[in-house]
Amino acid sequence: MRRESLETALFRAGYLVVFAFMLLPLAVVVVTSFGASGQIAFPPAEFSLTWYESFFDQTDWLRAFDNSLLVGLGTAVVATILGVTAAFGQEIDDGLVGRLLAPLVLLPMLIPPVIFGVTLLVYFTEFDLQGSYVSLILAHTLWATPLVYFVMRSVFRRFDWQQLDAAHDLGAGPVRSFVHVVLPNVKHGIFVGALLAFIVSLQEFVMALFLSNHTTETIPVVAWNQLRNSLSPMVSVVSTFLILISLGAILLAAAATNLNWLSKQLS
């Protein structure tokens, strides 16, 4: 028993060390955002909120922030609709088409983003959509939809499909039975999938670099352009905001998947 306890403790300690090592770059980014000098330095010689105050006076950064939120929300909506309907359709009819759906949905995640960026640039240019919010949302949806799809496949596997059969037996149509029977039982999974899609869109860089223009640039694109000129702490400030948004989304997802546990902790 003691040997097993020691092995468990060593495993946990090693896991925590690896986890802390992976999170260390994020800590460096946050710390450098409080530097007072005009260059990124770790550790900062002097701590200050100067760059946070300056952020709200930077038109290009504020526009990029708004663009990222707009594209992220649009991606979350479109990817959630596609991912949920695809997973639901496969559960209803898991035939040959259903078995081919999973590898097809996974395919966009296996293609290098540079190839996607070039291909979509040519494609959207033909429809005069290059540089538009629509092109960015559709491009990010290609990456976000697989995540939503696989989340919903896991959620639907835990759903009692006899409830849906009972709704059909009572005369409910497909839409009504989904809204009143399926949706209340899987809404937390849908919420988690939407948050994942939003986070993926928020940090996507390569396709946004190809498809955006000066009015639709997202935060990663503006950060890249800034870093090419100088190592400004403003990049660390914006990155800190993105880290906070991502952590907030993760906490919301954790709360949504375990609301019963959360209610007990707060009671």
PDB file of C-alpha atoms in Angstrom:
ATOM      1  CA  MET A   1       0.000   0.000   0.000  1.00  0.00           C
ATOM      2  CA  ARG A   2       2.850   2.377   0.879  1.00  0.00           C
ATOM      3  CA  ARG A   3       4.580   1.627  -2.418  1.00  0.00           C
ATOM      4  CA  GLU A   4       1.389   2.360  -4.345  1.00  0.00           C
ATOM      5  CA  SER A   5       0.916   5.603  -2.419  1.00  0.00           C
ATOM      6  CA  LEU A   6       4.509   6.631  -3.162  1.00  0.00           C
ATOM      7  CA  GLU A   7       4.110   5.847  -6.872  1.00  0.00           C
ATOM      8  CA  THR A   8       0.873   7.835  -6.965  1.00  0.00           C
ATOM      9  CA  ALA A   9       2.505  10.791  -5.222  1.00  0.00           C
ATOM     10  CA  LEU A  10       5.477  10.719  -7.606  1.00  0.00           C
ATOM     11  CA  PHE A  11       3.165  10.526 -10.610  1.00  0.00           C
ATOM     12  CA  ARG A  12       1.139  13.493  -9.389  1.00  0.00           C
ATOM     13  CA  ALA A  13       4.280  15.483  -8.634  1.00  0.00           C
ATOM     14  CA  GLY A  14       5.694  14.765 -12.079  1.00  0.00           C
ATOM     15  CA  TYR A  15       2.390  15.682 -13.689  1.00  0.00           C
ATOM     16  CA  LEU A  16       2.278  18.984 -11.803  1.00  0.00           C
ATOM     17  CA  VAL A  17       5.865  19.786 -12.827  1.00  0.00           C
ATOM     18  CA  VAL A  18       5.100  19.168 -16.502  1.00  0.00           C
ATOM     19  CA  PHE A  19       1.867  21.131 -16.232  1.00  0.00           C
ATOM     20  CA  ALA A  20       3.634  24.076 -14.568  1.00  0.00           C
ATOM     21  CA  PHE A  21       6.377  24.006 -17.204  1.00  0.00           C
ATOM     22  CA  MET A  22       3.774  24.204 -19.966  1.00  0.00           C
ATOM     23  CA  LEU A  23       2.007  27.132 -18.276  1.00  0.00           C
ATOM     24  CA  LEU A  24       5.230  29.034 -17.584  1.00  0.00           C
ATOM     25  CA  PRO A  25       5.165  30.954 -20.918  1.00  0.00           C
ATOM     26  CA  LEU A  26       1.708  32.268 -20.039  1.00  0.00           C
ATOM     27  CA  ALA A  27       3.022  33.529 -16.717  1.00  0.00           C
ATOM     28  CA  VAL A  28       5.896  35.255 -18.524  1.00  0.00           C
ATOM     29  CA  VAL A  29       3.447  36.989 -20.853  1.00  0.00           C
ATOM     30  CA  VAL A  30       1.330  38.245 -17.952  1.00  0.00           C
ATOM     31  CA  VAL A  31       4.337  39.508 -15.977  1.00  0.00           C
ATOM     32  CA  THR A  32       5.878  41.339 -18.948  1.00  0.00           C
ATOM     33  CA  SER A  33       2.593  43.173 -19.532  1.00  0.00           C
ATOM     34  CA  PHE A  34       3.242  45.130 -16.317  1.00  0.00           C
ATOM     35  CA  GLY A  35       6.625  46.419 -17.461  1.00  0.00           C
ATOM     36  CA  ALA A  36       7.197  50.178 -17.484  1.00  0.00           C
ATOM     37  CA  SER A  37       9.756  50.258 -20.298  1.00  0.00           C
ATOM     38  CA  GLY A  38       9.003  50.314 -24.019  1.00  0.00           C
ATOM     39  CA  GLN A  39      10.473  46.860 -24.612  1.00  0.00           C
ATOM     40  CA  ILE A  40       9.450  43.418 -23.388  1.00  0.00           C
ATOM     41  CA  ALA A  41      11.733  42.346 -20.569  1.00  0.00           C
ATOM     42  CA  PHE A  42      11.477  39.505 -18.072  1.00  0.00           C
ATOM     43  CA  PRO A  43      11.497  40.177 -15.256  1.00  0.00           C
ATOM     44  CA  PRO A  44      10.548  43.847 -15.682  1.00  0.00           C
ATOM     45  CA  ALA A  45      12.899  46.357 -14.105  1.00  0.00           C
ATOM     46  CA  GLU A  46       9.892  48.343 -12.930  1.00  0.00           C
ATOM     47  CA  PHE A  47       6.225  47.427 -12.691  1.00  0.00           C
ATOM     48  CA  SER A  48       3.540  49.762 -13.996  1.00  0.00           C
ATOM     49  CA  LEU A  49       0.001  49.853 -15.445  1.00  0.00           C
ATOM     50  CA  THR A  50       1.087  52.281 -18.149  1.00  0.00           C
ATOM     51  CA  TRP A  51       0.551  49.882 -21.018  1.00  0.00           C
ATOM     52  CA  TYR A  52      -2.899  48.857 -19.789  1.00  0.00           C
ATOM     53  CA  GLU A  53      -3.900  52.513 -19.690  1.00  0.00           C
ATOM     54  CA  SER A  54      -2.416  53.031 -23.155  1.00  0.00           C
ATOM     55  CA  PHE A  55      -4.371  50.083 -24.564  1.00  0.00           C
ATOM     56  CA  PHE A  56      -7.674  51.961 -24.344  1.00  0.00           C
ATOM     57  CA  ASP A  57      -6.198  54.778 -26.430  1.00  0.00           C
ATOM     58  CA  GLN A  58      -5.003  52.495 -29.238  1.00  0.00           C
ATOM     59  CA  THR A  59      -7.564  52.555 -32.049  1.00  0.00           C
ATOM     60  CA  ASP A  60      -6.033  49.669 -33.979  1.00  0.00           C
ATOM     61  CA  TRP A  61      -5.962  47.380 -30.957  1.00  0.00           C
ATOM     62  CA  LEU A  62      -9.518  48.240 -29.922  1.00  0.00           C
ATOM     63  CA  ARG A  63     -10.747  47.599 -33.460  1.00  0.00           C
ATOM     64  CA  ALA A  64      -8.889  44.274 -33.545  1.00  0.00           C
ATOM     65  CA  PHE A  65     -10.418  43.356 -30.193  1.00  0.00           C
ATOM     66  CA  ASP A  66     -13.914  44.093 -31.495  1.00  0.00           C
ATOM     67  CA  ASN A  67     -13.174  42.150 -34.692  1.00  0.00           C
ATOM     68  CA  SER A  68     -11.980  39.112 -32.748  1.00  0.00           C
ATOM     69  CA  LEU A  69     -15.090  39.124 -30.546  1.00  0.00           C
ATOM     70  CA  LEU A  70     -17.396  39.541 -33.551  1.00  0.00           C
ATOM     71  CA  VAL A  71     -15.720  36.791 -35.572  1.00  0.00           C
ATOM     72  CA  GLY A  72     -15.546  34.548 -32.499  1.00  0.00           C
ATOM     73  CA  LEU A  73     -19.244  34.915 -31.747  1.00  0.00           C
ATOM     74  CA  GLY A  74     -20.168  34.357 -35.388  1.00  0.00           C
ATOM     75  CA  THR A  75     -17.957  31.272 -35.523  1.00  0.00           C
ATOM     76  CA  ALA A  76     -19.493  29.929 -32.319  1.00  0.00           C
ATOM     77  CA  VAL A  77     -23.016  30.290 -33.711  1.00  0.00           C
ATOM     78  CA  VAL A  78     -22.320  28.731 -37.129  1.00  0.00           C
ATOM     79  CA  ALA A  79     -20.035  25.951 -35.844  1.00  0.00           C
ATOM     80  CA  THR A  80     -22.493  25.047 -33.087  1.00  0.00           C
ATOM     81  CA  ILE A  81     -25.386  24.754 -35.525  1.00  0.00           C
ATOM     82  CA  LEU A  82     -23.354  22.601 -37.916  1.00  0.00           C
ATOM     83  CA  GLY A  83     -21.741  20.465 -35.211  1.00  0.00           C
ATOM     84  CA  VAL A  84     -24.963  19.809 -33.287  1.00  0.00           C
ATOM     85  CA  THR A  85     -27.044  18.979 -36.355  1.00  0.00           C
ATOM     86  CA  ALA A  86     -24.327  16.696 -37.766  1.00  0.00           C
ATOM     87  CA  ALA A  87     -23.935  14.791 -34.497  1.00  0.00           C
ATOM     88  CA  PHE A  88     -27.697  14.573 -34.003  1.00  0.00           C
ATOM     89  CA  GLY A  89     -28.257  13.360 -37.556  1.00  0.00           C
ATOM     90  CA  GLN A  90     -25.637  10.653 -37.149  1.00  0.00           C
ATOM     91  CA  GLU A  91     -27.272   9.427 -33.942  1.00  0.00           C
ATOM     92  CA  ILE A  92     -30.654   9.257 -35.679  1.00  0.00           C
ATOM     93  CA  ASP A  93     -29.364   7.444 -38.778  1.00  0.00           C
ATOM     94  CA  ASP A  94     -25.967   5.819 -38.282  1.00  0.00           C
ATOM     95  CA  GLY A  95     -25.768   4.237 -41.727  1.00  0.00           C
ATOM     96  CA  LEU A  96     -23.061   4.392 -44.362  1.00  0.00           C
ATOM     97  CA  VAL A  97     -23.267   8.177 -44.637  1.00  0.00           C
ATOM     98  CA  GLY A  98     -23.092   8.460 -40.865  1.00  0.00           C
ATOM     99  CA  ARG A  99     -19.976   6.308 -40.675  1.00  0.00           C
ATOM    100  CA  LEU A 100     -18.290   8.452 -43.319  1.00  0.00           C
ATOM    101  CA  LEU A 101     -19.262  11.667 -41.535  1.00  0.00           C
ATOM    102  CA  ALA A 102     -16.732  11.398 -38.697  1.00  0.00           C
ATOM    103  CA  PRO A 103     -13.587  11.239 -40.896  1.00  0.00           C
ATOM    104  CA  LEU A 104     -14.993  13.966 -43.161  1.00  0.00           C
ATOM    105  CA  VAL A 105     -15.583  16.271 -40.201  1.00  0.00           C
ATOM    106  CA  LEU A 106     -12.079  15.564 -38.904  1.00  0.00           C
ATOM    107  CA  LEU A 107     -10.461  16.321 -42.270  1.00  0.00           C
ATOM    108  CA  PRO A 108     -10.193  20.147 -41.846  1.00  0.00           C
ATOM    109  CA  MET A 109      -8.111  19.669 -38.698  1.00  0.00           C
ATOM    110  CA  LEU A 110      -5.594  17.538 -40.606  1.00  0.00           C
ATOM    111  CA  ILE A 111      -4.945  20.045 -43.401  1.00  0.00           C
ATOM    112  CA  PRO A 112      -2.184  22.618 -42.712  1.00  0.00           C
ATOM    113  CA  PRO A 113      -3.678  26.069 -42.071  1.00  0.00           C
ATOM    114  CA  VAL A 114      -1.372  27.658 -44.673  1.00  0.00           C
ATOM    115  CA  ILE A 115      -2.954  25.531 -47.390  1.00  0.00           C
ATOM    116  CA  PHE A 116      -6.384  26.443 -46.077  1.00  0.00           C
ATOM    117  CA  GLY A 117      -5.464  30.113 -46.045  1.00  0.00           C
ATOM    118  CA  VAL A 118      -4.258  30.185 -49.653  1.00  0.00           C
ATOM    119  CA  THR A 119      -7.157  28.082 -50.904  1.00  0.00           C
ATOM    120  CA  LEU A 120      -9.806  30.110 -49.121  1.00  0.00           C
ATOM    121  CA  LEU A 121      -8.202  33.365 -50.242  1.00  0.00           C
ATOM    122  CA  VAL A 122      -8.592  32.326 -53.882  1.00  0.00           C
ATOM    123  CA  TYR A 123     -12.078  30.958 -53.261  1.00  0.00           C
ATOM    124  CA  PHE A 124     -13.475  33.980 -51.418  1.00  0.00           C
ATOM    125  CA  THR A 125     -11.873  36.385 -53.883  1.00  0.00           C
ATOM    126  CA  GLU A 126     -14.004  34.848 -56.625  1.00  0.00           C
ATOM    127  CA  PHE A 127     -17.107  35.834 -54.641  1.00  0.00           C
ATOM    128  CA  ASP A 128     -15.707  39.241 -53.628  1.00  0.00           C
ATOM    129  CA  LEU A 129     -15.671  38.203 -49.958  1.00  0.00           C
ATOM    130  CA  GLN A 130     -11.941  38.555 -49.303  1.00  0.00           C
ATOM    131  CA  GLY A 131     -11.334  40.706 -46.231  1.00  0.00           C
ATOM    132  CA  SER A 132     -14.926  40.403 -44.996  1.00  0.00           C
ATOM    133  CA  TYR A 133     -16.203  39.148 -41.673  1.00  0.00           C
ATOM    134  CA  VAL A 134     -18.113  36.429 -43.519  1.00  0.00           C
ATOM    135  CA  SER A 135     -14.917  34.940 -44.939  1.00  0.00           C
ATOM    136  CA  LEU A 136     -13.238  34.921 -41.507  1.00  0.00           C
ATOM    137  CA  ILE A 137     -16.247  33.346 -39.798  1.00  0.00           C
ATOM    138  CA  LEU A 138     -16.570  30.627 -42.439  1.00  0.00           C
ATOM    139  CA  ALA A 139     -12.821  29.925 -42.344  1.00  0.00           C
ATOM    140  CA  HIS A 140     -12.751  29.618 -38.565  1.00  0.00           C
ATOM    141  CA  THR A 141     -15.881  27.475 -38.689  1.00  0.00           C
ATOM    142  CA  LEU A 142     -13.925  24.838 -40.619  1.00  0.00           C
ATOM    143  CA  TRP A 143     -11.722  24.335 -37.567  1.00  0.00           C
ATOM    144  CA  ALA A 144     -14.330  24.868 -34.876  1.00  0.00           C
ATOM    145  CA  THR A 145     -17.061  22.578 -36.234  1.00  0.00           C
ATOM    146  CA  PRO A 146     -15.097  19.318 -35.650  1.00  0.00           C
ATOM    147  CA  LEU A 147     -14.644  20.221 -31.988  1.00  0.00           C
ATOM    148  CA  VAL A 148     -18.350  20.903 -31.525  1.00  0.00           C
ATOM    149  CA  TYR A 149     -19.221  17.734 -33.431  1.00  0.00           C
ATOM    150  CA  PHE A 150     -17.083  15.427 -31.287  1.00  0.00           C
ATOM    151  CA  VAL A 151     -18.254  17.098 -28.072  1.00  0.00           C
ATOM    152  CA  MET A 152     -21.861  16.522 -29.098  1.00  0.00           C
ATOM    153  CA  ARG A 153     -21.193  12.921 -30.116  1.00  0.00           C
ATOM    154  CA  SER A 154     -19.999  12.307 -26.557  1.00  0.00           C
ATOM    155  CA  VAL A 155     -23.023  14.144 -25.125  1.00  0.00           C
ATOM    156  CA  PHE A 156     -25.535  12.304 -27.310  1.00  0.00           C
ATOM    157  CA  ARG A 157     -24.072   8.928 -26.319  1.00  0.00           C
ATOM    158  CA  ARG A 158     -25.211   9.614 -22.753  1.00  0.00           C
ATOM    159  CA  PHE A 159     -28.693  10.670 -23.818  1.00  0.00           C
ATOM    160  CA  ASP A 160     -31.633   8.296 -23.303  1.00  0.00           C
ATOM    161  CA  TRP A 161     -33.025   8.006 -26.829  1.00  0.00           C
ATOM    162  CA  GLN A 162     -36.126   6.253 -25.557  1.00  0.00           C
ATOM    163  CA  GLN A 163     -37.359   9.706 -24.545  1.00  0.00           C
ATOM    164  CA  LEU A 164     -37.237  10.796 -28.173  1.00  0.00           C
ATOM    165  CA  ASP A 165     -39.084   7.662 -29.266  1.00  0.00           C
ATOM    166  CA  ALA A 166     -41.747   8.365 -26.662  1.00  0.00           C
ATOM    167  CA  ALA A 167     -42.140  11.921 -27.962  1.00  0.00           C
ATOM    168  CA  HIS A 168     -42.625  10.606 -31.501  1.00  0.00           C
ATOM    169  CA  ASP A 169     -45.170   8.068 -30.270  1.00  0.00           C
ATOM    170  CA  LEU A 170     -47.118  10.911 -28.653  1.00  0.00           C
ATOM    171  CA  GLY A 171     -47.310  12.753 -31.963  1.00  0.00           C
ATOM    172  CA  ALA A 172     -44.484  15.293 -31.648  1.00  0.00           C
ATOM    173  CA  GLY A 173     -42.747  16.185 -34.896  1.00  0.00           C
ATOM    174  CA  PRO A 174     -38.964  16.182 -35.402  1.00  0.00           C
ATOM    175  CA  VAL A 175     -38.468  19.860 -34.548  1.00  0.00           C
ATOM    176  CA  ARG A 176     -40.815  19.873 -31.558  1.00  0.00           C
ATOM    177  CA  SER A 177     -39.388  16.671 -30.124  1.00  0.00           C
ATOM    178  CA  PHE A 178     -35.833  18.006 -30.454  1.00  0.00           C
ATOM    179  CA  VAL A 179     -36.672  21.355 -28.832  1.00  0.00           C
ATOM    180  CA  HIS A 180     -38.727  19.982 -25.951  1.00  0.00           C
ATOM    181  CA  VAL A 181     -37.062  16.601 -25.313  1.00  0.00           C
ATOM    182  CA  VAL A 182     -33.484  16.522 -26.605  1.00  0.00           C
ATOM    183  CA  LEU A 183     -32.393  20.143 -26.191  1.00  0.00           C
ATOM    184  CA  PRO A 184     -33.078  20.466 -22.421  1.00  0.00           C
ATOM    185  CA  ASN A 185     -30.906  17.387 -21.795  1.00  0.00           C
ATOM    186  CA  VAL A 186     -27.953  18.390 -23.973  1.00  0.00           C
ATOM    187  CA  LYS A 187     -27.951  22.189 -23.612  1.00  0.00           C
ATOM    188  CA  HIS A 188     -24.880  22.164 -21.373  1.00  0.00           C
ATOM    189  CA  GLY A 189     -22.927  20.210 -23.973  1.00  0.00           C
ATOM    190  CA  ILE A 190     -24.024  22.657 -26.662  1.00  0.00           C
ATOM    191  CA  PHE A 191     -22.841  25.531 -24.480  1.00  0.00           C
ATOM    192  CA  VAL A 192     -19.437  23.888 -23.990  1.00  0.00           C
ATOM    193  CA  GLY A 193     -19.094  23.252 -27.723  1.00  0.00           C
ATOM    194  CA  ALA A 194     -19.931  26.878 -28.482  1.00  0.00           C
ATOM    195  CA  LEU A 195     -17.300  28.074 -26.002  1.00  0.00           C
ATOM    196  CA  LEU A 196     -14.668  25.835 -27.599  1.00  0.00           C
ATOM    197  CA  ALA A 197     -15.546  27.219 -31.030  1.00  0.00           C
ATOM    198  CA  PHE A 198     -15.249  30.767 -29.685  1.00  0.00           C
ATOM    199  CA  ILE A 199     -11.808  30.088 -28.168  1.00  0.00           C
ATOM    200  CA  VAL A 200     -10.547  28.459 -31.379  1.00  0.00           C
ATOM    201  CA  SER A 201     -11.643  31.483 -33.389  1.00  0.00           C
ATOM    202  CA  LEU A 202     -10.149  33.902 -30.880  1.00  0.00           C
ATOM    203  CA  GLN A 203      -6.633  32.481 -31.196  1.00  0.00           C
ATOM    204  CA  GLU A 204      -6.599  31.455 -34.888  1.00  0.00           C
ATOM    205  CA  PHE A 205      -3.890  33.321 -36.799  1.00  0.00           C
ATOM    206  CA  VAL A 206      -2.852  31.823 -40.124  1.00  0.00           C
ATOM    207  CA  MET A 207      -6.173  31.904 -41.978  1.00  0.00           C
ATOM    208  CA  ALA A 208      -6.980  35.315 -40.477  1.00  0.00           C
ATOM    209  CA  LEU A 209      -3.662  36.613 -41.806  1.00  0.00           C
ATOM    210  CA  PHE A 210      -4.587  35.558 -45.350  1.00  0.00           C
ATOM    211  CA  LEU A 211      -8.235  36.607 -45.284  1.00  0.00           C
ATOM    212  CA  SER A 212      -8.384  39.844 -43.263  1.00  0.00           C
ATOM    213  CA  ASN A 213      -7.666  43.420 -44.302  1.00  0.00           C
ATOM    214  CA  HIS A 214      -6.882  46.549 -42.274  1.00  0.00           C
ATOM    215  CA  THR A 215     -10.515  46.903 -41.147  1.00  0.00           C
ATOM    216  CA  THR A 216     -11.139  43.244 -40.224  1.00  0.00           C
ATOM    217  CA  GLU A 217      -7.777  42.304 -38.676  1.00  0.00           C
ATOM    218  CA  THR A 218      -8.128  40.208 -35.551  1.00  0.00           C
ATOM    219  CA  ILE A 219      -5.922  40.406 -32.471  1.00  0.00           C
ATOM    220  CA  PRO A 220      -3.428  37.691 -33.533  1.00  0.00           C
ATOM    221  CA  VAL A 221      -2.880  39.442 -36.888  1.00  0.00           C
ATOM    222  CA  VAL A 222      -2.313  42.866 -35.306  1.00  0.00           C
ATOM    223  CA  ALA A 223       0.008  41.287 -32.723  1.00  0.00           C
ATOM    224  CA  TRP A 224       2.026  39.672 -35.509  1.00  0.00           C
ATOM    225  CA  ASN A 225       2.381  42.971 -37.336  1.00  0.00           C
ATOM    226  CA  GLN A 226       3.418  44.718 -34.125  1.00  0.00           C
ATOM    227  CA  LEU A 227       6.013  42.076 -33.263  1.00  0.00           C
ATOM    228  CA  ARG A 228       7.591  42.407 -36.695  1.00  0.00           C
ATOM    229  CA  ASN A 229       8.433  46.027 -35.858  1.00  0.00           C
ATOM    230  CA  SER A 230       9.234  45.913 -32.136  1.00  0.00           C
ATOM    231  CA  LEU A 231       8.763  43.866 -28.969  1.00  0.00           C
ATOM    232  CA  SER A 232       6.199  46.166 -27.409  1.00  0.00           C
ATOM    233  CA  PRO A 233       4.637  45.272 -24.026  1.00  0.00           C
ATOM    234  CA  MET A 234       1.296  46.134 -25.641  1.00  0.00           C
ATOM    235  CA  VAL A 235       1.362  42.664 -27.203  1.00  0.00           C
ATOM    236  CA  SER A 236       1.690  41.162 -23.728  1.00  0.00           C
ATOM    237  CA  VAL A 237      -1.216  43.304 -22.513  1.00  0.00           C
ATOM    238  CA  VAL A 238      -3.504  42.087 -25.283  1.00  0.00           C
ATOM    239  CA  SER A 239      -2.294  38.511 -24.805  1.00  0.00           C
ATOM    240  CA  THR A 240      -3.152  38.784 -21.109  1.00  0.00           C
ATOM    241  CA  PHE A 241      -6.680  39.844 -22.026  1.00  0.00           C
ATOM    242  CA  LEU A 242      -6.976  36.815 -24.315  1.00  0.00           C
ATOM    243  CA  ILE A 243      -5.701  34.525 -21.560  1.00  0.00           C
ATOM    244  CA  LEU A 244      -8.294  35.919 -19.162  1.00  0.00           C
ATOM    245  CA  ILE A 245     -11.079  35.485 -21.718  1.00  0.00           C
ATOM    246  CA  SER A 246      -9.996  31.877 -22.371  1.00  0.00           C
ATOM    247  CA  LEU A 247      -9.820  31.109 -18.647  1.00  0.00           C
ATOM    248  CA  GLY A 248     -13.259  32.626 -18.178  1.00  0.00           C
ATOM    249  CA  ALA A 249     -14.630  30.448 -20.975  1.00  0.00           C
ATOM    250  CA  ILE A 250     -13.043  27.351 -19.431  1.00  0.00           C
ATOM    251  CA  LEU A 251     -14.566  28.142 -16.040  1.00  0.00           C
ATOM    252  CA  LEU A 252     -17.971  28.663 -17.643  1.00  0.00           C
ATOM    253  CA  ALA A 253     -17.630  25.334 -19.466  1.00  0.00           C
ATOM    254  CA  ALA A 254     -16.658  23.572 -16.230  1.00  0.00           C
ATOM    255  CA  ALA A 255     -19.609  25.132 -14.436  1.00  0.00           C
ATOM    256  CA  ALA A 256     -21.997  24.193 -17.248  1.00  0.00           C
ATOM    257  CA  THR A 257     -20.926  20.548 -17.223  1.00  0.00           C
ATOM    258  CA  ASN A 258     -21.221  20.174 -13.458  1.00  0.00           C
ATOM    259  CA  LEU A 259     -23.913  22.562 -12.261  1.00  0.00           C
ATOM    260  CA  ASN A 260     -25.146  20.135  -9.596  1.00  0.00           C
ATOM    261  CA  TRP A 261     -21.688  19.948  -8.013  1.00  0.00           C
ATOM    262  CA  LEU A 262     -21.315  23.730  -8.254  1.00  0.00           C
ATOM    263  CA  SER A 263     -24.670  24.347  -6.576  1.00  0.00           C
ATOM    264  CA  LYS A 264     -23.666  22.070  -3.683  1.00  0.00           C
ATOM    265  CA  GLN A 265     -20.385  23.931  -3.245  1.00  0.00           C
ATOM    266  CA  LEU A 266     -22.148  27.302  -3.162  1.00  0.00           C
ATOM    267  CA  SER A 267     -24.934  26.176  -0.843  1.00  0.00           C
TER     268      SER A 267
END
